[in-house]
Short mmCIF file of C-alpha atoms in Angstrom, two decimals:
data_model
loop_
_atom_site.label_atom_id
_atom_site.label_comp_id
_atom_site.label_asym_id
_atom_site.label_seq_id
_atom_site.Cartn_x
_atom_site.Cartn_y
_atom_site.Cartn_z
CA MET A 28 29.29 -30.01 -20.26
CA THR A 29 28.91 -32.31 -23.25
CA GLY A 30 27.36 -31.11 -26.48
CA THR A 31 24.69 -33.78 -26.11
CA THR A 32 23.54 -32.37 -22.76
CA SER A 33 23.47 -28.85 -24.16
CA LYS A 34 21.43 -29.98 -27.17
CA PHE A 35 19.02 -31.85 -24.89
CA ILE A 36 18.37 -28.74 -22.78
CA ASP A 37 17.98 -26.64 -25.93
CA SER A 38 15.39 -29.10 -27.25
CA LEU A 39 13.48 -28.91 -23.95
CA GLN A 40 13.59 -25.11 -24.07
CA ARG A 41 12.07 -25.18 -27.57
CA SER A 42 9.49 -27.89 -26.84
CA TRP A 43 5.93 -26.57 -27.26
CA LEU A 44 4.60 -29.76 -25.63
CA LEU A 45 6.57 -29.09 -22.43
CA LYS A 46 5.34 -25.48 -22.35
CA LEU A 47 1.72 -26.70 -22.45
CA ALA A 48 2.26 -29.63 -20.07
CA TRP A 49 3.87 -27.31 -17.51
CA VAL A 50 0.37 -26.29 -16.34
CA LEU A 51 0.38 -29.59 -14.39
CA ALA A 52 3.51 -28.74 -12.38
CA PRO A 53 1.84 -26.68 -9.60
CA PHE A 54 -0.59 -29.52 -8.86
CA ALA A 55 2.02 -32.18 -8.02
CA PRO A 56 1.93 -31.55 -4.23
CA MET A 57 -1.87 -31.69 -4.30
CA LEU A 58 -1.78 -35.10 -5.98
CA VAL A 59 0.77 -36.41 -3.46
CA VAL A 60 -1.39 -35.40 -0.48
CA ALA A 61 -4.58 -36.71 -2.10
CA THR A 62 -3.10 -40.13 -2.86
CA SER A 63 -1.57 -40.49 0.60
CA LYS A 64 -4.73 -39.45 2.50
CA HIS A 65 -7.59 -40.79 0.42
CA SER A 66 -6.40 -43.88 -1.45
CA PRO A 67 -7.61 -47.32 -0.26
CA GLU A 68 -5.25 -48.70 2.36
CA ARG A 69 -4.01 -51.48 0.11
CA TRP A 70 -2.99 -48.91 -2.54
CA ALA A 71 -2.10 -45.88 -0.41
CA GLY A 72 1.43 -46.97 0.44
CA TRP A 73 2.77 -47.58 -3.02
CA LEU A 74 0.74 -44.79 -4.64
CA SER A 75 2.04 -42.17 -2.23
CA SER A 76 5.56 -43.59 -2.60
CA ALA A 77 5.29 -43.36 -6.37
CA MET A 78 4.04 -39.77 -6.19
CA LEU A 79 6.82 -38.81 -3.76
CA LEU A 80 9.35 -40.44 -6.08
CA VAL A 81 8.04 -38.34 -8.96
CA VAL A 82 8.16 -35.15 -6.88
CA PHE A 83 11.66 -35.73 -5.50
CA GLY A 84 12.84 -36.89 -8.91
CA SER A 85 11.53 -33.64 -10.36
CA LEU A 86 13.32 -31.66 -7.66
CA ALA A 87 16.56 -33.51 -8.39
CA ALA A 88 16.13 -32.87 -12.12
CA SER A 89 15.41 -29.22 -11.35
CA TYR A 90 18.66 -28.89 -9.41
CA ALA A 91 20.66 -30.74 -12.08
CA PHE A 92 19.27 -28.61 -14.91
CA ALA A 93 19.91 -25.45 -12.88
CA LEU A 94 23.55 -26.47 -12.34
CA ILE A 95 23.98 -27.17 -16.06
CA GLU A 96 22.40 -23.85 -16.97
CA ARG A 97 24.68 -22.05 -14.49
CA ARG A 98 27.72 -23.65 -16.10
CA GLN A 99 26.49 -22.42 -19.48
CA ARG A 100 26.05 -18.91 -18.11
CA ARG A 101 29.49 -18.90 -16.52
CA ALA A 102 30.99 -19.97 -19.84
CA ARG A 103 29.25 -17.03 -21.50
CA LEU A 104 30.46 -14.68 -18.74
CA ARG A 105 34.09 -15.74 -19.23
CA ALA A 106 33.90 -14.49 -22.82
CA LEU A 107 32.98 -10.96 -21.65
CA SER A 108 35.19 -8.11 -20.53
CA PRO A 109 35.76 -7.66 -16.75
CA LEU A 110 33.37 -4.68 -16.65
CA GLN A 111 30.61 -6.57 -18.49
CA ARG A 112 31.23 -9.57 -16.24
CA LEU A 113 30.77 -7.41 -13.14
CA GLN A 114 27.51 -5.96 -14.48
CA MET A 115 26.14 -9.43 -15.23
CA SER A 116 27.47 -11.30 -12.17
CA ASP A 117 23.97 -12.10 -10.87
CA GLU A 118 23.25 -14.07 -14.04
CA ALA A 119 25.38 -16.97 -12.78
CA ASN A 120 23.07 -17.73 -9.86
CA LEU A 121 20.95 -20.89 -9.84
CA ALA A 122 17.62 -20.36 -11.59
CA PRO A 123 14.28 -22.14 -11.00
CA LEU A 124 13.55 -25.08 -13.29
CA GLY A 125 10.78 -23.23 -15.12
CA GLU A 126 13.15 -20.37 -15.88
CA THR A 127 15.93 -22.76 -16.91
CA LEU A 128 13.62 -24.55 -19.35
CA ARG A 129 12.04 -21.23 -20.44
CA VAL A 130 8.55 -22.63 -20.13
CA THR A 131 6.97 -19.16 -20.35
CA ASP A 132 8.70 -18.34 -23.64
CA HIS A 133 6.60 -18.68 -26.76
CA PRO A 134 8.01 -20.93 -29.51
CA ALA A 135 8.14 -19.68 -33.10
CA ILE A 136 4.68 -20.10 -34.62
CA GLU A 137 6.15 -21.93 -37.63
CA THR A 138 7.35 -24.74 -35.36
CA LEU A 139 3.87 -25.51 -34.01
CA PRO A 140 1.78 -28.30 -35.61
CA ARG A 141 -1.43 -27.32 -37.37
CA VAL A 142 -3.62 -28.76 -34.59
CA VAL A 143 -1.79 -26.68 -31.96
CA GLN A 144 -2.16 -23.53 -34.05
CA TRP A 145 -5.87 -24.29 -34.37
CA ALA A 146 -6.17 -24.77 -30.59
CA ILE A 147 -4.44 -21.43 -29.95
CA ALA A 148 -6.62 -19.64 -32.50
CA ALA A 149 -9.93 -21.23 -31.45
CA LEU A 150 -9.66 -22.18 -27.78
CA GLY A 151 -7.36 -19.29 -26.91
CA ALA A 152 -9.49 -16.64 -28.60
CA PRO A 153 -10.45 -13.70 -26.35
CA LEU A 154 -13.70 -14.20 -24.43
CA PRO A 155 -16.34 -11.54 -23.78
CA LYS A 156 -15.72 -9.84 -20.43
CA PRO A 157 -18.75 -11.38 -18.64
CA LEU A 158 -17.78 -14.88 -19.78
CA SER A 159 -14.15 -14.25 -18.87
CA ALA A 160 -15.23 -13.32 -15.33
CA VAL A 161 -17.29 -16.53 -15.12
CA VAL A 162 -14.25 -18.60 -16.17
CA VAL A 163 -12.08 -16.95 -13.50
CA ALA A 164 -14.74 -17.58 -10.83
CA LEU A 165 -15.11 -21.21 -11.98
CA ASP A 166 -11.34 -21.73 -11.86
CA LEU A 167 -11.16 -20.37 -8.30
CA SER A 168 -14.20 -22.39 -7.17
CA ILE A 169 -12.82 -25.67 -8.51
CA PHE A 170 -9.43 -24.97 -6.93
CA VAL A 171 -11.02 -24.34 -3.52
CA LEU A 172 -13.13 -27.51 -3.83
CA LEU A 173 -10.04 -29.55 -4.68
CA LEU A 174 -8.17 -28.14 -1.70
CA ALA A 175 -11.08 -29.11 0.54
CA MET A 176 -11.16 -32.62 -0.93
CA VAL A 177 -7.42 -33.00 -0.44
CA PHE A 178 -7.01 -31.70 3.11
CA LEU A 179 -10.31 -32.55 4.83
CA ASN A 180 -10.69 -35.92 6.51
CA ASP A 181 -13.52 -37.89 4.84
CA PRO A 182 -14.79 -34.93 2.78
CA MET A 183 -17.42 -36.98 0.92
CA GLY A 184 -18.73 -38.44 4.18
CA GLN A 185 -19.08 -34.94 5.67
CA LEU A 186 -20.92 -33.75 2.56
CA SER A 187 -23.23 -36.77 2.62
CA ARG A 188 -24.13 -36.22 6.28
CA ARG A 189 -24.78 -32.49 5.80
CA LEU A 190 -27.03 -33.01 2.77
CA GLY A 191 -28.60 -36.27 3.91
CA ALA A 192 -27.65 -37.71 0.53
CA PRO A 193 -26.05 -41.02 -0.45
CA LEU A 194 -22.29 -41.22 -0.09
CA LEU A 195 -20.54 -40.07 -3.28
CA PRO A 196 -17.34 -41.75 -4.51
CA TYR A 197 -14.18 -39.73 -3.84
CA TRP A 198 -11.90 -40.43 -6.78
CA PRO A 199 -14.32 -40.02 -9.73
CA ILE A 200 -15.31 -36.58 -8.40
CA PHE A 201 -11.71 -35.62 -7.63
CA ILE A 202 -10.55 -36.67 -11.10
CA ALA A 203 -13.42 -34.79 -12.79
CA LEU A 204 -12.66 -31.58 -10.86
CA PHE A 205 -8.92 -31.97 -11.40
CA ALA A 206 -9.38 -32.49 -15.15
CA GLY A 207 -11.67 -29.45 -15.30
CA LEU A 208 -9.12 -27.26 -13.52
CA VAL A 209 -6.27 -28.45 -15.76
CA ALA A 210 -8.44 -27.74 -18.83
CA LEU A 211 -9.12 -24.19 -17.60
CA ARG A 212 -5.43 -23.58 -16.91
CA LEU A 213 -4.53 -24.97 -20.34
CA ILE A 214 -7.04 -22.63 -21.99
CA GLU A 215 -5.48 -19.76 -20.02
CA ARG A 216 -2.08 -20.72 -21.44
CA LEU A 217 -3.53 -20.91 -24.96
CA SER A 218 -5.06 -17.46 -24.46
CA SER A 219 -1.66 -16.06 -23.52
CA MET A 220 -0.14 -17.60 -26.66
CA ASN A 221 -3.03 -16.27 -28.77
CA ARG A 222 -2.41 -12.69 -27.56
CA TYR A 223 1.32 -13.03 -28.17
CA TYR A 224 1.09 -14.37 -31.73
CA ILE A 225 -1.60 -11.88 -32.77
CA ALA A 226 0.47 -8.98 -31.42
CA GLN A 227 3.55 -10.35 -33.16
CA ALA A 228 1.66 -10.68 -36.45
CA ALA A 229 0.33 -7.12 -36.15
CA THR A 230 3.86 -5.72 -36.05
CA SER A 231 5.19 -7.92 -38.87
CA GLY A 232 2.16 -7.73 -41.16
CA ARG A 233 1.83 -11.49 -41.62
CA ARG A 234 -0.87 -13.95 -40.65
CA PRO A 235 -0.80 -14.93 -36.96
CA PHE A 236 -1.41 -18.64 -37.65
CA PRO A 237 0.17 -19.53 -41.03
CA ALA A 238 -0.91 -23.21 -40.97
CA LEU A 239 -4.63 -22.31 -40.87
#
């Protein structure tokens, strides 16, 4: 493996932007199905093809990064004694992309820009229990609504007929719900980071968010 490739993976593993953007990863299949089923006919073909290209490109990148990471692990294993190598043999298996890029690891607080530290401190602050329960229920409700919009045939037409209301546009509502769900998941990630940095600061005796 070249040093450039290793440095590139290391930079991805340290990237705070990637760790926050990773909340979008689970929704890729949902977007593929939505674009293929509910886009206008003149757009559906190339939109679904583009989404499939993104998904399969991501899978290919996942496999490539996993292979590179496995080569790194094997190189580390070769430097160990035979007994240590036997104890750590499972470490050389292929790992999921998220694990390879360490998206759940928290970057050092000093490396985060001031605006990100503010977002973690303000938007990720603990909520009162009743409000926290409301947020969880809202997250689940939006997710179920999005699944219905993705997999039902003519969901807006069915809703219009049941309510006797005018037909609502599909994509503006889908985009609004999708953006709301992503925002909730992003806040959840910020909350996790908030808890981590506050706990870390409590043990070290320093301020949790030094840029603020």
